[in-house]
Amino acid sequence: MKNKIVEANICMVISKGFSGLNMNALKYLLPFWISPFTGVALRCVFAAVAFWIISFFVPSEHSMGKQKVQIFLLGALGVYGYMCLYLVGLSKTTPVSSSIFSTLQPVWVFLIAVLFYQEKVTWMKVVGILIGLGGALLCISTQQSDDLASDALTGNLLCLGSSVMYAVYLVISNRILKSVGMFTLLKYVFTGAAFSSLIMVCFIKFDAPVLTLPIHWLPLCVLLFVLIFPTVISYLLIPVGLKYLNTTIVAIYGYLILIVATIVSLSIGQDRFSWTQLSAMLLICIGVYLVEIAERKTPVTEK
């Protein structure tokens, strides 16, 4: 079991590292080279096809029809909703601000556990949540729209919503993985997300100049990176972490997204240094740290 836990932690490091780079890559593509809704459709369809193909080369997994329907709906509503909010929000704000809200996921995981799974509430968790939410409000209320963030307020609110939906996905998929295999989860969750994305594309114009001729090599390579690494490989590694690690621990790895996205954004000019952003980061990190410490002190129960 110890080796599995080490493997799970390594998987989460790689997965969240790719997720951090994903923010910078998508910010480069959005909205000039690809529209947010088209980007979601490409990611979901590509991932669904990839996971079905990969599943043919791994041992078959047992699951009931009812479970497959539940996973399909989780993808159609949860994963698709998360990605839509995420890409539309990122197109309006900066990668650093977007990644700030990703670090709030442990707070949402805890609140979901309290509301639906009778998680124990302690004063340290409450203080941590309040500090973390204070950091989020600081970021939302102080960032101004400029040449790097066309509509910072709307973008930040959408990114905040996406972090909530992703936390819901973490909690539900963690429970589902107790009774179904990893590839069953991935196949059907992205099939559901692909289904929703294709329906949406029927009503919203497919807009992807990156795929038009003549070939635009740099944006095309960036798109391929997004589809292969942060989408397929990253999501392939997440269930490994969910299977062997506490859900809150998995969410804690959102810190890596913030670190990677911040370093890259400041390096390539996708964001500017801001004391308010830094203060928001510190408040959220402190808040999440307090929640995590309290989680470790809480006796383990079935959630």
Short mmCIF file of C-alpha atoms in Angstrom, two decimals:
data_model
loop_
_atom_site.label_atom_id
_atom_site.label_comp_id
_atom_site.label_asym_id
_atom_site.label_seq_id
_atom_site.Cartn_x
_atom_site.Cartn_y
_atom_site.Cartn_z
CA MET A 1 0.00 0.00 0.00
CA LYS A 2 2.87 2.37 0.77
CA ASN A 3 4.16 2.06 -2.80
CA LYS A 4 0.67 2.77 -4.12
CA ILE A 5 0.46 5.94 -2.04
CA VAL A 6 3.85 7.10 -3.37
CA GLU A 7 2.69 6.33 -6.91
CA ALA A 8 -0.53 8.23 -6.31
CA ASN A 9 1.38 11.31 -5.10
CA ILE A 10 3.69 11.22 -8.12
CA CYS A 11 0.67 10.98 -10.40
CA MET A 12 -0.88 14.04 -8.78
CA VAL A 13 2.35 16.06 -9.12
CA ILE A 14 2.52 15.30 -12.86
CA SER A 15 -1.21 15.83 -13.36
CA LYS A 16 -1.34 19.21 -11.62
CA GLY A 17 1.90 20.33 -13.26
CA PHE A 18 0.26 19.79 -16.64
CA SER A 19 -2.87 21.56 -15.38
CA GLY A 20 -0.81 24.62 -14.50
CA LEU A 21 0.74 24.72 -17.97
CA ASN A 22 -2.73 24.15 -19.39
CA MET A 23 -3.86 27.56 -18.13
CA ASN A 24 -1.05 29.31 -19.97
CA ALA A 25 -1.59 27.27 -23.13
CA LEU A 26 -5.33 27.93 -23.17
CA LYS A 27 -4.82 31.62 -22.47
CA TYR A 28 -2.60 31.74 -25.57
CA LEU A 29 -5.32 30.07 -27.67
CA LEU A 30 -8.39 31.87 -26.26
CA PRO A 31 -10.27 33.50 -27.86
CA PHE A 32 -8.30 34.36 -31.03
CA TRP A 33 -7.28 30.86 -32.13
CA ILE A 34 -10.24 29.01 -30.65
CA SER A 35 -13.48 29.99 -28.94
CA PRO A 36 -14.14 28.73 -25.39
CA PHE A 37 -17.08 26.48 -26.30
CA THR A 38 -15.23 25.03 -29.28
CA GLY A 39 -12.23 24.42 -27.04
CA VAL A 40 -14.41 22.51 -24.57
CA ALA A 41 -15.89 20.41 -27.39
CA LEU A 42 -12.46 19.50 -28.77
CA ARG A 43 -11.13 18.55 -25.34
CA CYS A 44 -14.14 16.43 -24.38
CA VAL A 45 -14.46 14.61 -27.70
CA PHE A 46 -10.71 14.00 -27.98
CA ALA A 47 -10.56 12.66 -24.41
CA ALA A 48 -13.62 10.42 -24.88
CA VAL A 49 -12.17 8.86 -28.04
CA ALA A 50 -8.73 8.48 -26.44
CA PHE A 51 -10.04 6.78 -23.30
CA TRP A 52 -12.23 4.37 -25.27
CA ILE A 53 -9.25 3.40 -27.42
CA ILE A 54 -6.98 2.96 -24.39
CA SER A 55 -9.63 0.83 -22.65
CA PHE A 56 -9.37 -1.79 -25.39
CA PHE A 57 -5.80 -2.54 -24.30
CA VAL A 58 -6.42 -2.91 -20.55
CA PRO A 59 -8.25 -5.66 -18.63
CA SER A 60 -12.02 -5.35 -18.75
CA GLU A 61 -13.72 -3.79 -15.72
CA HIS A 62 -17.02 -4.89 -14.22
CA SER A 63 -19.74 -2.29 -13.77
CA MET A 64 -23.53 -2.16 -13.78
CA GLY A 65 -25.65 -0.25 -16.25
CA LYS A 66 -26.97 2.04 -13.50
CA GLN A 67 -23.41 3.04 -12.59
CA LYS A 68 -22.59 3.83 -16.22
CA VAL A 69 -25.63 6.07 -16.47
CA GLN A 70 -24.61 7.88 -13.28
CA ILE A 71 -21.08 8.41 -14.58
CA PHE A 72 -22.42 9.59 -17.95
CA LEU A 73 -24.58 12.19 -16.22
CA LEU A 74 -21.65 13.26 -14.05
CA GLY A 75 -19.71 13.97 -17.23
CA ALA A 76 -22.60 15.59 -19.09
CA LEU A 77 -23.36 17.97 -16.24
CA GLY A 78 -20.32 18.16 -13.97
CA VAL A 79 -17.26 17.84 -16.18
CA TYR A 80 -18.79 19.73 -19.09
CA GLY A 81 -20.07 22.47 -16.80
CA TYR A 82 -16.71 22.77 -15.09
CA MET A 83 -14.83 23.03 -18.39
CA CYS A 84 -17.25 25.58 -19.84
CA LEU A 85 -16.99 27.88 -16.83
CA TYR A 86 -13.24 27.39 -16.78
CA LEU A 87 -12.54 28.21 -20.44
CA VAL A 88 -15.00 31.10 -20.68
CA GLY A 89 -13.64 32.53 -17.42
CA LEU A 90 -10.01 32.11 -18.46
CA SER A 91 -10.70 33.91 -21.74
CA LYS A 92 -11.75 36.98 -19.71
CA THR A 93 -9.17 36.96 -16.89
CA THR A 94 -5.52 36.01 -16.40
CA PRO A 95 -4.00 32.56 -15.75
CA VAL A 96 -2.77 33.60 -12.31
CA SER A 97 -6.21 34.77 -11.18
CA SER A 98 -7.77 31.62 -12.59
CA SER A 99 -5.27 29.42 -10.77
CA ILE A 100 -5.92 31.28 -7.49
CA PHE A 101 -9.46 29.89 -7.49
CA SER A 102 -8.22 26.37 -8.23
CA THR A 103 -6.54 26.33 -4.82
CA LEU A 104 -9.94 26.79 -3.17
CA GLN A 105 -11.03 23.29 -4.16
CA PRO A 106 -10.22 21.73 -0.73
CA VAL A 107 -12.55 24.29 0.86
CA TRP A 108 -15.39 23.31 -1.48
CA VAL A 109 -14.64 19.61 -0.92
CA PHE A 110 -14.97 20.13 2.83
CA LEU A 111 -18.19 22.14 2.51
CA ILE A 112 -19.71 19.45 0.29
CA ALA A 113 -18.69 16.82 2.84
CA VAL A 114 -20.35 18.85 5.61
CA LEU A 115 -23.58 19.40 3.70
CA PHE A 116 -24.04 15.91 2.28
CA TYR A 117 -21.82 13.47 4.19
CA GLN A 118 -21.98 14.75 7.79
CA GLU A 119 -18.32 15.78 7.91
CA LYS A 120 -17.26 16.96 11.37
CA VAL A 121 -16.95 20.74 11.70
CA THR A 122 -14.12 22.19 13.81
CA TRP A 123 -13.19 25.76 14.62
CA MET A 124 -9.93 25.43 12.68
CA LYS A 125 -11.79 24.37 9.53
CA VAL A 126 -14.22 27.25 9.89
CA VAL A 127 -11.38 29.76 10.32
CA GLY A 128 -9.56 28.25 7.34
CA ILE A 129 -12.65 28.52 5.15
CA LEU A 130 -13.25 32.15 6.13
CA ILE A 131 -9.63 33.11 5.44
CA GLY A 132 -9.66 31.30 2.09
CA LEU A 133 -12.92 32.91 1.02
CA GLY A 134 -11.52 36.28 2.11
CA GLY A 135 -8.62 35.75 -0.30
CA ALA A 136 -11.02 34.88 -3.12
CA LEU A 137 -13.11 37.99 -2.46
CA LEU A 138 -9.96 40.12 -2.41
CA CYS A 139 -8.96 38.83 -5.84
CA ILE A 140 -12.45 39.25 -7.29
CA SER A 141 -13.04 42.74 -5.92
CA THR A 142 -9.67 44.33 -6.66
CA GLN A 143 -8.58 43.06 -10.07
CA GLN A 144 -9.27 45.56 -12.83
CA SER A 145 -9.93 44.80 -16.49
CA ASP A 146 -7.06 45.67 -18.81
CA ASP A 147 -5.29 44.46 -21.95
CA LEU A 148 -4.56 41.10 -20.27
CA ALA A 149 -8.02 40.62 -18.72
CA SER A 150 -10.88 41.85 -20.91
CA ASP A 151 -13.54 41.38 -18.19
CA ALA A 152 -11.76 40.47 -14.95
CA LEU A 153 -14.82 40.46 -12.68
CA THR A 154 -16.89 38.13 -14.89
CA GLY A 155 -13.89 35.93 -15.62
CA ASN A 156 -12.99 35.57 -11.95
CA LEU A 157 -16.56 34.73 -10.96
CA LEU A 158 -16.75 32.07 -13.67
CA CYS A 159 -13.43 30.58 -12.55
CA LEU A 160 -14.71 30.56 -8.98
CA GLY A 161 -17.78 28.64 -10.15
CA SER A 162 -15.63 26.18 -12.09
CA SER A 163 -13.59 25.40 -8.97
CA VAL A 164 -16.83 24.57 -7.12
CA MET A 165 -17.99 22.25 -9.90
CA TYR A 166 -14.62 20.53 -10.06
CA ALA A 167 -14.77 19.90 -6.31
CA VAL A 168 -18.17 18.26 -6.83
CA TYR A 169 -16.59 16.07 -9.51
CA LEU A 170 -13.76 15.11 -7.12
CA VAL A 171 -16.14 14.10 -4.33
CA ILE A 172 -18.54 12.12 -6.52
CA SER A 173 -15.87 10.40 -8.62
CA ASN A 174 -13.99 9.46 -5.44
CA ARG A 175 -17.07 7.58 -4.23
CA ILE A 176 -17.73 6.02 -7.63
CA LEU A 177 -14.18 4.68 -7.82
CA LYS A 178 -14.89 2.55 -4.77
CA SER A 179 -17.10 0.31 -6.91
CA VAL A 180 -16.02 0.78 -10.55
CA GLY A 181 -12.73 0.71 -12.42
CA MET A 182 -10.72 3.77 -13.43
CA PHE A 183 -11.24 3.36 -17.18
CA THR A 184 -14.96 2.83 -16.77
CA LEU A 185 -15.11 6.17 -14.99
CA LEU A 186 -12.98 7.97 -17.58
CA LYS A 187 -14.75 6.48 -20.62
CA TYR A 188 -18.26 7.30 -19.54
CA VAL A 189 -17.60 10.60 -17.81
CA PHE A 190 -15.98 12.04 -20.94
CA THR A 191 -18.56 10.43 -23.20
CA GLY A 192 -21.15 12.35 -21.22
CA ALA A 193 -19.11 15.56 -21.46
CA ALA A 194 -18.59 15.03 -25.21
CA PHE A 195 -22.33 14.49 -25.66
CA SER A 196 -23.12 17.82 -23.98
CA SER A 197 -20.39 19.64 -25.88
CA LEU A 198 -21.61 18.39 -29.28
CA ILE A 199 -25.17 19.46 -28.47
CA MET A 200 -23.89 22.92 -27.52
CA VAL A 201 -21.83 23.18 -30.73
CA CYS A 202 -25.06 22.61 -32.69
CA PHE A 203 -26.36 25.89 -31.27
CA ILE A 204 -23.10 27.83 -31.06
CA LYS A 205 -20.85 28.22 -34.10
CA PHE A 206 -17.78 25.97 -34.24
CA ASP A 207 -14.98 28.55 -34.17
CA ALA A 208 -11.41 27.28 -34.45
CA PRO A 209 -9.12 29.35 -36.74
CA VAL A 210 -6.24 27.22 -35.44
CA LEU A 211 -7.59 24.34 -37.56
CA THR A 212 -7.87 26.32 -40.81
CA LEU A 213 -5.39 26.37 -43.67
CA PRO A 214 -2.62 27.36 -44.06
CA ILE A 215 -1.30 25.45 -41.06
CA HIS A 216 -0.53 27.63 -38.05
CA TRP A 217 2.18 25.51 -36.50
CA LEU A 218 2.70 27.19 -33.12
CA PRO A 219 -0.97 27.46 -32.07
CA LEU A 220 -1.60 23.97 -33.49
CA CYS A 221 1.20 22.53 -31.37
CA VAL A 222 -0.15 24.36 -28.32
CA LEU A 223 -3.61 22.89 -29.01
CA LEU A 224 -2.16 19.38 -29.35
CA PHE A 225 -0.36 19.87 -26.03
CA VAL A 226 -3.67 20.83 -24.37
CA LEU A 227 -5.49 17.83 -25.83
CA ILE A 228 -2.83 15.22 -25.03
CA PHE A 229 -1.19 16.24 -21.76
CA PRO A 230 -3.53 18.33 -19.53
CA THR A 231 -6.63 16.59 -20.91
CA VAL A 232 -5.89 12.90 -21.52
CA ILE A 233 -2.77 12.23 -19.44
CA SER A 234 -3.74 14.52 -16.56
CA TYR A 235 -7.23 13.02 -16.21
CA LEU A 236 -5.74 9.55 -16.61
CA LEU A 237 -3.59 10.17 -13.54
CA ILE A 238 -6.22 11.82 -11.31
CA PRO A 239 -8.19 8.59 -10.57
CA VAL A 240 -4.97 7.00 -9.31
CA GLY A 241 -4.70 9.78 -6.75
CA LEU A 242 -8.41 9.55 -5.89
CA LYS A 243 -8.13 5.80 -5.33
CA TYR A 244 -5.28 5.90 -2.80
CA LEU A 245 -5.36 9.42 -1.36
CA ASN A 246 -7.84 11.39 0.71
CA THR A 247 -10.02 13.66 -1.47
CA THR A 248 -8.79 16.73 0.40
CA ILE A 249 -5.16 15.72 -0.23
CA VAL A 250 -5.91 15.42 -3.95
CA ALA A 251 -7.47 18.89 -3.94
CA ILE A 252 -4.43 20.28 -2.09
CA TYR A 253 -2.36 19.57 -5.18
CA GLY A 254 -4.14 22.55 -6.72
CA TYR A 255 -1.27 24.54 -5.18
CA LEU A 256 0.94 23.20 -7.98
CA ILE A 257 -1.40 24.70 -10.56
CA LEU A 258 -1.00 28.09 -8.89
CA ILE A 259 2.80 27.81 -8.68
CA VAL A 260 3.30 26.67 -12.28
CA ALA A 261 0.78 29.08 -13.79
CA THR A 262 2.22 32.05 -11.86
CA ILE A 263 5.83 31.37 -12.81
CA VAL A 264 5.03 30.82 -16.48
CA SER A 265 2.57 33.74 -16.71
CA LEU A 266 5.02 36.26 -15.28
CA SER A 267 7.82 34.84 -17.44
CA ILE A 268 5.98 35.15 -20.77
CA GLY A 269 3.95 38.29 -20.04
CA GLN A 270 0.49 36.79 -19.58
CA ASP A 271 0.14 38.55 -16.22
CA ARG A 272 1.74 41.33 -14.19
CA PHE A 273 2.90 41.18 -10.60
CA SER A 274 0.23 42.48 -8.22
CA TRP A 275 0.41 42.86 -4.46
CA THR A 276 -3.34 42.22 -4.18
CA GLN A 277 -2.99 38.98 -6.14
CA LEU A 278 -0.10 37.96 -3.90
CA SER A 279 -2.15 38.79 -0.79
CA ALA A 280 -5.08 36.76 -2.15
CA MET A 281 -2.76 33.82 -2.82
CA LEU A 282 -1.36 33.92 0.70
CA LEU A 283 -4.80 34.16 2.32
CA ILE A 284 -6.14 31.24 0.29
CA CYS A 285 -3.04 29.13 0.91
CA ILE A 286 -3.23 29.80 4.66
CA GLY A 287 -6.94 29.02 4.70
CA VAL A 288 -6.54 25.76 2.78
CA TYR A 289 -3.58 24.79 4.98
CA LEU A 290 -5.71 25.22 8.12
CA VAL A 291 -8.48 23.11 6.58
CA GLU A 292 -5.95 20.42 5.67
CA ILE A 293 -4.37 20.39 9.15
CA ALA A 294 -7.82 20.07 10.71
CA GLU A 295 -8.64 17.27 8.25
CA ARG A 296 -5.58 15.31 9.33
CA LYS A 297 -6.58 15.65 12.99
CA THR A 298 -10.11 14.42 12.31
CA PRO A 299 -10.65 10.66 12.80
CA VAL A 300 -11.01 8.86 9.47
CA THR A 301 -14.61 8.00 8.63
CA GLU A 302 -16.33 6.67 5.56
CA LYS A 303 -17.38 9.58 3.38
#
